[in-house]
Coordinates of C-alpha atoms in Angstrom, one line a residue:
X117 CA 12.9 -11.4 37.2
X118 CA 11.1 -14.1 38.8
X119 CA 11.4 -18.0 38.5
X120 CA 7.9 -17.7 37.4
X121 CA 8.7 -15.0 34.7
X122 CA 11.6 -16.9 34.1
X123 CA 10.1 -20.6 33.4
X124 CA 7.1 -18.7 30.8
X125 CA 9.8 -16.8 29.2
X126 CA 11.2 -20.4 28.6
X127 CA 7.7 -22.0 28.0
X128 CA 6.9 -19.5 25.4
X129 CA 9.8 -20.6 23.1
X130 CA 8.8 -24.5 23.3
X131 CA 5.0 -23.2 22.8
X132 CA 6.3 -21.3 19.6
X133 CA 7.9 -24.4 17.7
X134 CA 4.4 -26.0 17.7
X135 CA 2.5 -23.1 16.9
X136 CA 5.1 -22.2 14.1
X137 CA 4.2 -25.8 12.4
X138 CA 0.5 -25.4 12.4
X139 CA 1.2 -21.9 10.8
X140 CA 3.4 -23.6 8.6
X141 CA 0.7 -26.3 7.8
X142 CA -2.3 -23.8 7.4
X143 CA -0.2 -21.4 5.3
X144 CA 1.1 -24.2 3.0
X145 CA -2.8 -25.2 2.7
X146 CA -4.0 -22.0 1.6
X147 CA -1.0 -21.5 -1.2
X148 CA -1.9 -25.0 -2.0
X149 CA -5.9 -24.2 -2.6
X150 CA -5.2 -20.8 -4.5
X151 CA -2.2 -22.6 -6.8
X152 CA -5.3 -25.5 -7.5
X153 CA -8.0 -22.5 -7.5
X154 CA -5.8 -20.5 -10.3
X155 CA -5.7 -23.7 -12.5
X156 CA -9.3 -24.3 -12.0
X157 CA -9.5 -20.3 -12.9
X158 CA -7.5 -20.8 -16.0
X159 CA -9.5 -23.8 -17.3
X160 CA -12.6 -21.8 -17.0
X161 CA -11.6 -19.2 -18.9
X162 CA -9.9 -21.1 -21.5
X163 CA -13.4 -22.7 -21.9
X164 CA -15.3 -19.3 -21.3
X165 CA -13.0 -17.8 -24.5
X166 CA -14.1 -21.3 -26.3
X167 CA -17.9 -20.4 -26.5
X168 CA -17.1 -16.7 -28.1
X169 CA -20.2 -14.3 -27.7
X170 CA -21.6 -14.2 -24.3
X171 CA -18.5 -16.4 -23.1
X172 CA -17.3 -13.1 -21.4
X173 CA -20.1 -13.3 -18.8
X174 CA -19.0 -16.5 -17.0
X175 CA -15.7 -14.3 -16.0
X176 CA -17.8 -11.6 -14.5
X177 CA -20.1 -14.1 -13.0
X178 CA -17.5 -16.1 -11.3
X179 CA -15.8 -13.0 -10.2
X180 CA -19.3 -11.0 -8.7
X181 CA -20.2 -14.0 -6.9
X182 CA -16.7 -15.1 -5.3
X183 CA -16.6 -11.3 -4.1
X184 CA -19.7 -11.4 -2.4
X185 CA -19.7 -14.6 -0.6
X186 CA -16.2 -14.0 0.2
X187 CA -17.3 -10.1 1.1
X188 CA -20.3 -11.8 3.6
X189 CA -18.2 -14.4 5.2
X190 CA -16.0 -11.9 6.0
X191 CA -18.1 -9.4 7.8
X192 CA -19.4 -12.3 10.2
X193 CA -15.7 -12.2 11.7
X194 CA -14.4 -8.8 13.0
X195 CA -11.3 -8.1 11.5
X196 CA -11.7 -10.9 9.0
X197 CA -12.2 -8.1 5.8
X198 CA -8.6 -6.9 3.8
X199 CA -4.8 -7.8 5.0
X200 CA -5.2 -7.8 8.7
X201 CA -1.7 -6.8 9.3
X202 CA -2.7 -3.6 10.3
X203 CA -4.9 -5.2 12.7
X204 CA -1.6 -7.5 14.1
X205 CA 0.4 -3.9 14.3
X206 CA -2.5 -2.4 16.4
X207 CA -2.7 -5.5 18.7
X208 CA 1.4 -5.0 19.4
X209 CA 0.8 -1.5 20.2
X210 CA -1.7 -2.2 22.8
X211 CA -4.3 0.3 20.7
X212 CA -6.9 -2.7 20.8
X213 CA -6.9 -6.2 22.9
X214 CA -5.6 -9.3 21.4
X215 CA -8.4 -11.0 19.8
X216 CA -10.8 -13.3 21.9
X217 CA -11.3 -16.7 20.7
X218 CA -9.2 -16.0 17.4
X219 CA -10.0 -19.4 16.0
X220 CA -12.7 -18.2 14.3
X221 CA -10.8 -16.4 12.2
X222 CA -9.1 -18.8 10.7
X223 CA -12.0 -20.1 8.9
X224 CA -13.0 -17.1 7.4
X225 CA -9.8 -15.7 6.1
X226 CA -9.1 -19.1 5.0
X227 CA -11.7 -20.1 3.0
X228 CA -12.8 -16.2 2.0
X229 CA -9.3 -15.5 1.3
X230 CA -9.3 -18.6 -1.1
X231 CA -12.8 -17.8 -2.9
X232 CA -11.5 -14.0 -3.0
X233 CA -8.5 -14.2 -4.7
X234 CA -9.5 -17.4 -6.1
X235 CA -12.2 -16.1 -7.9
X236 CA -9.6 -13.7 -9.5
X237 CA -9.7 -10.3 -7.4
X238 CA -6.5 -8.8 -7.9
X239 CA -5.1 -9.6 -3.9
X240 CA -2.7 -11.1 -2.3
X241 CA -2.0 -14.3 0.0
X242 CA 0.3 -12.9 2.5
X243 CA -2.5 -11.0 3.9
X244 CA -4.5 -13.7 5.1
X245 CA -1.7 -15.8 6.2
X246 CA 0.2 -13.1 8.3
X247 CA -3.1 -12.6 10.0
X248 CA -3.9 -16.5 10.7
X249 CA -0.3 -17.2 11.9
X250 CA -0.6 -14.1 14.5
X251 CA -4.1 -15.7 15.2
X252 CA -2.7 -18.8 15.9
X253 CA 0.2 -17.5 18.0
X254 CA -2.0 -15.8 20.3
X255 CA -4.5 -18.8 20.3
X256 CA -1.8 -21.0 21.3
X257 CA -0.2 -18.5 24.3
X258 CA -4.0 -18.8 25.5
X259 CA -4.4 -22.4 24.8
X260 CA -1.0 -23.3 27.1
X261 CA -1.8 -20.5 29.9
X262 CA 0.8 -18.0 28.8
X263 CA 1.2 -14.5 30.3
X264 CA -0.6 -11.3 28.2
X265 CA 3.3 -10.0 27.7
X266 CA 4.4 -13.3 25.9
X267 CA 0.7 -14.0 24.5
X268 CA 1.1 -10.8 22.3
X269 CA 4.7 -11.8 21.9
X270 CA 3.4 -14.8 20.0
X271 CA 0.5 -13.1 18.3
X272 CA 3.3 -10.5 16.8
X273 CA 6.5 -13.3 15.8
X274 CA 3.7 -15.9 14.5
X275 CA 2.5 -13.3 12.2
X276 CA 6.1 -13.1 10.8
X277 CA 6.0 -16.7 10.1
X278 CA 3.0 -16.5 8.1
X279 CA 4.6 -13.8 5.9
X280 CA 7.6 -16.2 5.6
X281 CA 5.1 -19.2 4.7
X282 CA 3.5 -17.0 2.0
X283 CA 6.9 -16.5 0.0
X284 CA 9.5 -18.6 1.2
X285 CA 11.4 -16.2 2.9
X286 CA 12.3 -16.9 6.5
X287 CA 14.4 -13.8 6.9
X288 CA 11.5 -11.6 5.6
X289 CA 9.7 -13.2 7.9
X290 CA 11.8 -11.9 11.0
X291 CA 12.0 -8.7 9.3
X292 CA 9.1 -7.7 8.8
X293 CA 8.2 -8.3 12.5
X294 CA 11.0 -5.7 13.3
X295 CA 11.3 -3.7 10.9
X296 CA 7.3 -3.3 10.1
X297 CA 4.9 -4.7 12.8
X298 CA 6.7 -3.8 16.3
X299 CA 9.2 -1.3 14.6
X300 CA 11.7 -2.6 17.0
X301 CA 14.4 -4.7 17.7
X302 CA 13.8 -7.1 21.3
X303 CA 15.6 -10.2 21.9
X304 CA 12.7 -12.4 23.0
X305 CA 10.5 -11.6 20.2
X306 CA 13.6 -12.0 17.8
X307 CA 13.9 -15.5 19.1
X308 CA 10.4 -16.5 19.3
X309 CA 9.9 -14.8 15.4
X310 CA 13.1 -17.4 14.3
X311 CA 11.3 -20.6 15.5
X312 CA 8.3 -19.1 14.4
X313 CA 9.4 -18.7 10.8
X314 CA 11.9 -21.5 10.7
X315 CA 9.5 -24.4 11.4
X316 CA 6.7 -22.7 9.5
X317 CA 8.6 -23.1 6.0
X318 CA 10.1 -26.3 7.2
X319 CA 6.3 -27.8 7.2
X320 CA 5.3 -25.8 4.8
X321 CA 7.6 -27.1 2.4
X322 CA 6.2 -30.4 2.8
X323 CA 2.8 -28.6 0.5
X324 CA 4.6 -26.6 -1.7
X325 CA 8.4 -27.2 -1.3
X326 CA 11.2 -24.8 -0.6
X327 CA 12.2 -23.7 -3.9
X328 CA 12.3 -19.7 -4.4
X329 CA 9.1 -18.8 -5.7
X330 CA 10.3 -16.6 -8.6
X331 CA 13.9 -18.2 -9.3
X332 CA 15.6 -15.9 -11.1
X333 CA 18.6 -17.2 -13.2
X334 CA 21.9 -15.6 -14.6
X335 CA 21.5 -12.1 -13.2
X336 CA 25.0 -9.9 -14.3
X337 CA 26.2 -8.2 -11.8
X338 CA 25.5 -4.1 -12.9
X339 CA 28.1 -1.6 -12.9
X340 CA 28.6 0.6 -11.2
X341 CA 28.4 3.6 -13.5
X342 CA 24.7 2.5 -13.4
X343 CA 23.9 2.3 -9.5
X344 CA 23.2 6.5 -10.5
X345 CA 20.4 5.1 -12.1
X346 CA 18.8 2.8 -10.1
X347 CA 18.8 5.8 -7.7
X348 CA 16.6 7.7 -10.1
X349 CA 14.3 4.5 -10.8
X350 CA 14.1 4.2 -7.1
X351 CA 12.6 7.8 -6.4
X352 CA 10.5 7.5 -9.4
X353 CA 9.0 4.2 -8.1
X354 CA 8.6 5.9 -4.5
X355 CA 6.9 8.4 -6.5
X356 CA 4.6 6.0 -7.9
X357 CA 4.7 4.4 -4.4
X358 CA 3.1 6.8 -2.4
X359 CA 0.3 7.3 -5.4
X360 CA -0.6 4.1 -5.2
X361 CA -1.1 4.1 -1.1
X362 CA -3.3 7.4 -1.9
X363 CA -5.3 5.3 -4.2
X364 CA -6.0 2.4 -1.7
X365 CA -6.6 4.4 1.0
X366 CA -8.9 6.5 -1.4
X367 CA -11.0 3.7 -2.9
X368 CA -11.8 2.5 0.9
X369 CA -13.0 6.3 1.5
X370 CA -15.2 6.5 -1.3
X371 CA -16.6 2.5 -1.0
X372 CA -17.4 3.8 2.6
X373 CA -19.6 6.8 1.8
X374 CA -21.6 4.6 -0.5
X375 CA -23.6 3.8 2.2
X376 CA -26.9 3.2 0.3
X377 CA -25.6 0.1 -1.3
X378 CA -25.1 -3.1 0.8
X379 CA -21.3 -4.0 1.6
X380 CA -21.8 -7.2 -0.2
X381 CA -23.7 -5.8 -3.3
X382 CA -21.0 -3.1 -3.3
X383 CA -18.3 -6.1 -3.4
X384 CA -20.3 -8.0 -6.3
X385 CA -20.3 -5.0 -8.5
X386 CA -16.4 -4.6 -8.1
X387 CA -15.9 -8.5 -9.0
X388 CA -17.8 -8.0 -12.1
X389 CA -15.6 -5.0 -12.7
X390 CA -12.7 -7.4 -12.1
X391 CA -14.4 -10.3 -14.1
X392 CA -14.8 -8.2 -16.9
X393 CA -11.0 -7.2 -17.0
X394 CA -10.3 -11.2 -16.9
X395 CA -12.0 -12.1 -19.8
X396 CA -10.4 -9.4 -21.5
X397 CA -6.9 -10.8 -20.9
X398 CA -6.7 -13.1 -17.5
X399 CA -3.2 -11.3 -16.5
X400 CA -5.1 -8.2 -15.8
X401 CA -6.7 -10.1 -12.4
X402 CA -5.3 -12.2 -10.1
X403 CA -2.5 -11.7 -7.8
X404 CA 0.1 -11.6 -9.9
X405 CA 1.9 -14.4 -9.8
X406 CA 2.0 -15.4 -13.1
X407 CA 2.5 -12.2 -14.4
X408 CA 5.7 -11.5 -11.9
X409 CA 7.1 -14.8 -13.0
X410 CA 6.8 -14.1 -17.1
X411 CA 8.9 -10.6 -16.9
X412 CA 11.4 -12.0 -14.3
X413 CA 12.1 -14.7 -17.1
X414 CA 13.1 -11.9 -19.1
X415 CA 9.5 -11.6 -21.3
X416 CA 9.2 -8.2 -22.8
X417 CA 5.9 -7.3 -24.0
X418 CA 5.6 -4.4 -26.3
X419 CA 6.4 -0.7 -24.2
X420 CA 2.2 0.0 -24.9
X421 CA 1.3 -3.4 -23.4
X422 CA 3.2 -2.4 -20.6
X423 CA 1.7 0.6 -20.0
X424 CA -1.4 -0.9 -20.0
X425 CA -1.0 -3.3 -17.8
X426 CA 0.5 -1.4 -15.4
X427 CA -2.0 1.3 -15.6
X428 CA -4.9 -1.3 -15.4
X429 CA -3.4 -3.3 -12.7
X430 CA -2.7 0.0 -10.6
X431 CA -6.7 1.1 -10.3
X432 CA -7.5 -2.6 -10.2
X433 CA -5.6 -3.5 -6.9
X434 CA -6.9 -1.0 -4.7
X435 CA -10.5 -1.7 -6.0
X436 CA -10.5 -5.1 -5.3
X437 CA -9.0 -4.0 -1.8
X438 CA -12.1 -2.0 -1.8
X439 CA -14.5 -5.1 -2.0
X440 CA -13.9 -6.1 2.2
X441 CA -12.9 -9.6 1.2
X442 CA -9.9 -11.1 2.5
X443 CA -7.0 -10.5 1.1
X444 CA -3.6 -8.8 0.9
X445 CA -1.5 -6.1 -0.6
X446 CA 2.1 -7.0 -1.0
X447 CA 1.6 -10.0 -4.0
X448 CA -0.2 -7.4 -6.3
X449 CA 2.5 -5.0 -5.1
X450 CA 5.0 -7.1 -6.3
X451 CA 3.3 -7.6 -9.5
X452 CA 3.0 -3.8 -10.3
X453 CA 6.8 -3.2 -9.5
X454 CA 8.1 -6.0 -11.6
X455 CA 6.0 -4.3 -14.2
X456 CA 7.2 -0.8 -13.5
X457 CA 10.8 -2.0 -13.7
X458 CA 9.9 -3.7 -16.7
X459 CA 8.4 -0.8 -18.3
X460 CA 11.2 1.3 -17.1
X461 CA 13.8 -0.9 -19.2
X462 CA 12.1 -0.9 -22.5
X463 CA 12.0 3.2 -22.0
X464 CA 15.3 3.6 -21.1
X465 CA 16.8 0.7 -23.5
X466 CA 17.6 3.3 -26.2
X467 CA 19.9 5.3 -23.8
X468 CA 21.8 2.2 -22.2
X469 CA 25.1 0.6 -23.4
X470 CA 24.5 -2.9 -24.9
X471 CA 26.2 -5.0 -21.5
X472 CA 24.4 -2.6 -19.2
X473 CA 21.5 -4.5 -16.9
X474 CA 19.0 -6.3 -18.6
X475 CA 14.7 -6.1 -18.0
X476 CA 14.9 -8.6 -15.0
X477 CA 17.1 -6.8 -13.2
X478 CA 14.8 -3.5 -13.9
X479 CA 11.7 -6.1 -12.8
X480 CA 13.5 -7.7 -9.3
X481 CA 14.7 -3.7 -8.7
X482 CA 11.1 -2.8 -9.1
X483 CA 9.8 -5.0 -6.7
X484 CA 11.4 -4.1 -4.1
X485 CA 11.5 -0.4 -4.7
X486 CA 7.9 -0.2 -5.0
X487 CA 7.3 -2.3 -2.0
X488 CA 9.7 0.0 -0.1
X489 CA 7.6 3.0 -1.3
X490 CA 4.2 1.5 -0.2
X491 CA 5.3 0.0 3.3
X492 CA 8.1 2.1 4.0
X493 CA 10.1 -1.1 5.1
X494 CA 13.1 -1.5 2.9
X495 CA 15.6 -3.7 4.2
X496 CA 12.1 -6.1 4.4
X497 CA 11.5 -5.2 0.6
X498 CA 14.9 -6.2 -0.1
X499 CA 15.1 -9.4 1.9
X500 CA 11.9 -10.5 0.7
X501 CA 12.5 -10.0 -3.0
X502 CA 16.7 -11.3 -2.9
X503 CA 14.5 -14.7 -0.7
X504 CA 11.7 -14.9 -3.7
X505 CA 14.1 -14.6 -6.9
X506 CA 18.0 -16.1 -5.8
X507 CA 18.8 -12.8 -7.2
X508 CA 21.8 -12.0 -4.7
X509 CA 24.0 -10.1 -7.4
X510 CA 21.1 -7.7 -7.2
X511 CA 21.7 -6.3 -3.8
X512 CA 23.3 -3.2 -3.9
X513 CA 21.7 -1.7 -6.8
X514 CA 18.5 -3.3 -4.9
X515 CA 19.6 -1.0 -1.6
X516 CA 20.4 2.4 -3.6
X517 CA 16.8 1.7 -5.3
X518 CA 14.8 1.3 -2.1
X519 CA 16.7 4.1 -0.2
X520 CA 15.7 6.3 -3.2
X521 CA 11.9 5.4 -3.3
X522 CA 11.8 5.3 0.6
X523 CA 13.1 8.9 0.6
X524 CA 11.1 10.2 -2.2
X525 CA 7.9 9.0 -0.3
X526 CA 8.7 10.3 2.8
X527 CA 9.7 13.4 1.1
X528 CA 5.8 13.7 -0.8
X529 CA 4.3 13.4 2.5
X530 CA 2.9 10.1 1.7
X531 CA 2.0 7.8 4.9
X532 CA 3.1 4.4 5.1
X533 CA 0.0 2.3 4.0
X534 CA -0.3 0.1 7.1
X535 CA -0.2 3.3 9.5
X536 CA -3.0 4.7 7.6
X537 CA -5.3 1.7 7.3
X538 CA -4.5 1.1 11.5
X539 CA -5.9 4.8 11.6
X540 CA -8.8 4.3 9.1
X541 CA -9.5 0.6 11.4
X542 CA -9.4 2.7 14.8
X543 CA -11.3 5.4 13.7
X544 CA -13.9 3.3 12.4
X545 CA -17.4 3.0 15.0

């Protein structure tokens, strides 16, 4: 190697401390806007449900028109429409250039990611955050002159740090760079992908603190007669996995052969769909947050309330995916799996000994199963979900669950959803 190669390799890492805070910054901005945006949501439908009668309009109204202005920023900025992580993978496996002048995407998944999922589409923010950190990261290898090879570098380890921003979770940060975007395990971008995701939750904190961001409290340890069946609730949520990745990919196929109908029409029409489910009960939309936190406190709703929920939620992610507005996957993801493990208790309860695992430990298990089923990345699922609930007594029975529903997937022939959305992007004129 070069003194040249040798002094960027070097130059790279102080570049990535910098760039890591300004992901840090952004990221803890946008969580920031959406937690103020949900409130404002909330107080609007509160209000909405005050007027009775034609009080259920305002919910499709507000949901219609954040779709479509979110759906026509979006399509000003290539790439700017959906997660974009499959648009960071593609970038680290040379299949397109890394993106010219990627400030400008900033701005658009910013502020159409907030009116998206403001408005109440039922996305995620780890989407647009992973995709403005890698933005950033190869913005700022440009910016200070670095090489293509460590330009990409940054483009791949900052988007880690924006996944970390998004949920706390440094260490799912780092891997999900290896284990999900780049597939691989390479010193350098290990390193850059640490400073990266260390000093974008140490600034980010400074918006929306440090704390986990569903704290999960007194989890019993399970026995281990019952890791047998977290194996079979794994596969059955790998199952339900690779369904769900068949819907999304699905909804975009139909949505494009709709080609009479103007993208952002098309996006309106699938916020009022949205807006309508809102006013009906406000958990049905969203991202999932609240929802997430309510069954990992240990609320059980009724096994048919469940099933709803689950059932609506299911059909109503993928559609809002559908809209081309910013947004994400993994939040609603999260949401649906701490339902299905939730629903999964209250089925099973009948059959379980009295001190046997309780519905939260069903709900964190789901999570990451789920997740695991979807991305095919489960050491990441389980990381990610151990990082966002404190629940560490959860791990093995966590592990046996995601092997399961990783399996199962595989097994069904189902694609991981981020390889088939790179295809679907690539393919695309």
């Amino acid at each position: 190697m070069t003194a040249g190669r040798v002094r960027d390799g070097y130059r790279a890492y102080l570049v990535a401390v910098p760039a890591g805070c300004l992901v840090g910054l952004v990221g803890g901005a946008f969580r920031w806007c959406l937690e103020r945006a949900d409130r404002l949501r909330s107080s609007v439908l509160e209000a909405a449900a005050g007027l009775g009668g034609p009080g259920w309009l305002i919910p499709m109204v507000l949901a219609a028109a954040g779709a479509a202005v979110a759906c026509a920023i979006a399509r000003r900025v290539p790439h700017a429409a959906g997660s974009g992580i499959q648009h960071v993978e593609a970038v680290w496996r040379e299949e397109v250039e890394l993106p010219g002048r990627s400030m400008w995407l900033l701005p658009a998944k910013f502020f159409g990611g907030l009116i998206a999922i403001g408005s109440g589409l039922v996305l995620g923010r780890e989407g647009p955050i992973v995709h403005m950190g890698a933005s950033i990261g190869s913005e700022a290898g440009r910016r200070t002159r670095l090489g293509a090879e460590d330009t990409r570098l940054l483009h791949t380890a900052l988007s880690g740090a924006g996944l970390a921003v998004a949920f706390t979770a440094p260490l799912g940060g780092l891997l999900f760079v290896c284990e999900e975007v780049a597939r691989t395990v390479r010193p350098r971008l290990v390193l850059l992908t640490l400073l990266g995701t260390a000093t974008g939750v140490a600034c980010s904190s400074f918006l929306v603190g440090d704390a986990p961001v569903f704290p999960v409290s007194d989890v019993p340890v399970p026995p281990v007669w019952m890791l047998p069946v977290f194996l079979l609730f794994g596969a059955a949520a790998g199952a339900l996995g690779a369904a769900y990745s068949g819907l999304v990919v699905g909804m975009l196929t139909v949505c494009d052969r709709l080609t009479r109908v103007p993208v952002v029409v098309r996006a309106a029409v699938i916020g009022a769909v949205v807006g309508l489910l809102m006013a009906y009960d406000p958990l049905l939309a969203g991202g999932g947050d609240q929802l997430s936190a309510r069954l990992l406190a240990g609320e059980s709703p009724a096994v048919a309330a469940l099933a709803a929920y689950l059932a609506v939620r299911f059909v109503a992610g993928p559609l809002s995916y559908a809209a081309a507005t910013p947004g994400g996957l993994f939040a609603p993801l999260l949401a649906l799996g701490a339902l299905w493990g939730t629903l999964a208790h209250a089925v099973a309860a009948p059959l379980l000994p009295v001190h046997s695992a309780g519905p939260g430990a069903f709900a964190v298990a789901g999570m990451a199963a789920l997740f695991a089923g979807v991305v095919r990345a489960p050491v990441t699922g389980v990381v990610l979900v151990v990082e966002m609930t404190g629940a560490t007594p959860l791990l093995v029975p966590l592990l046996i669950a995601c092997f399961a529903a990783t399996v199962t997937a595989d097994r069904l022939g189902s694609e991981p959803i981020y390889d088939s959305l790179r295809r679907r992007m690539l393919n695309r004129p």
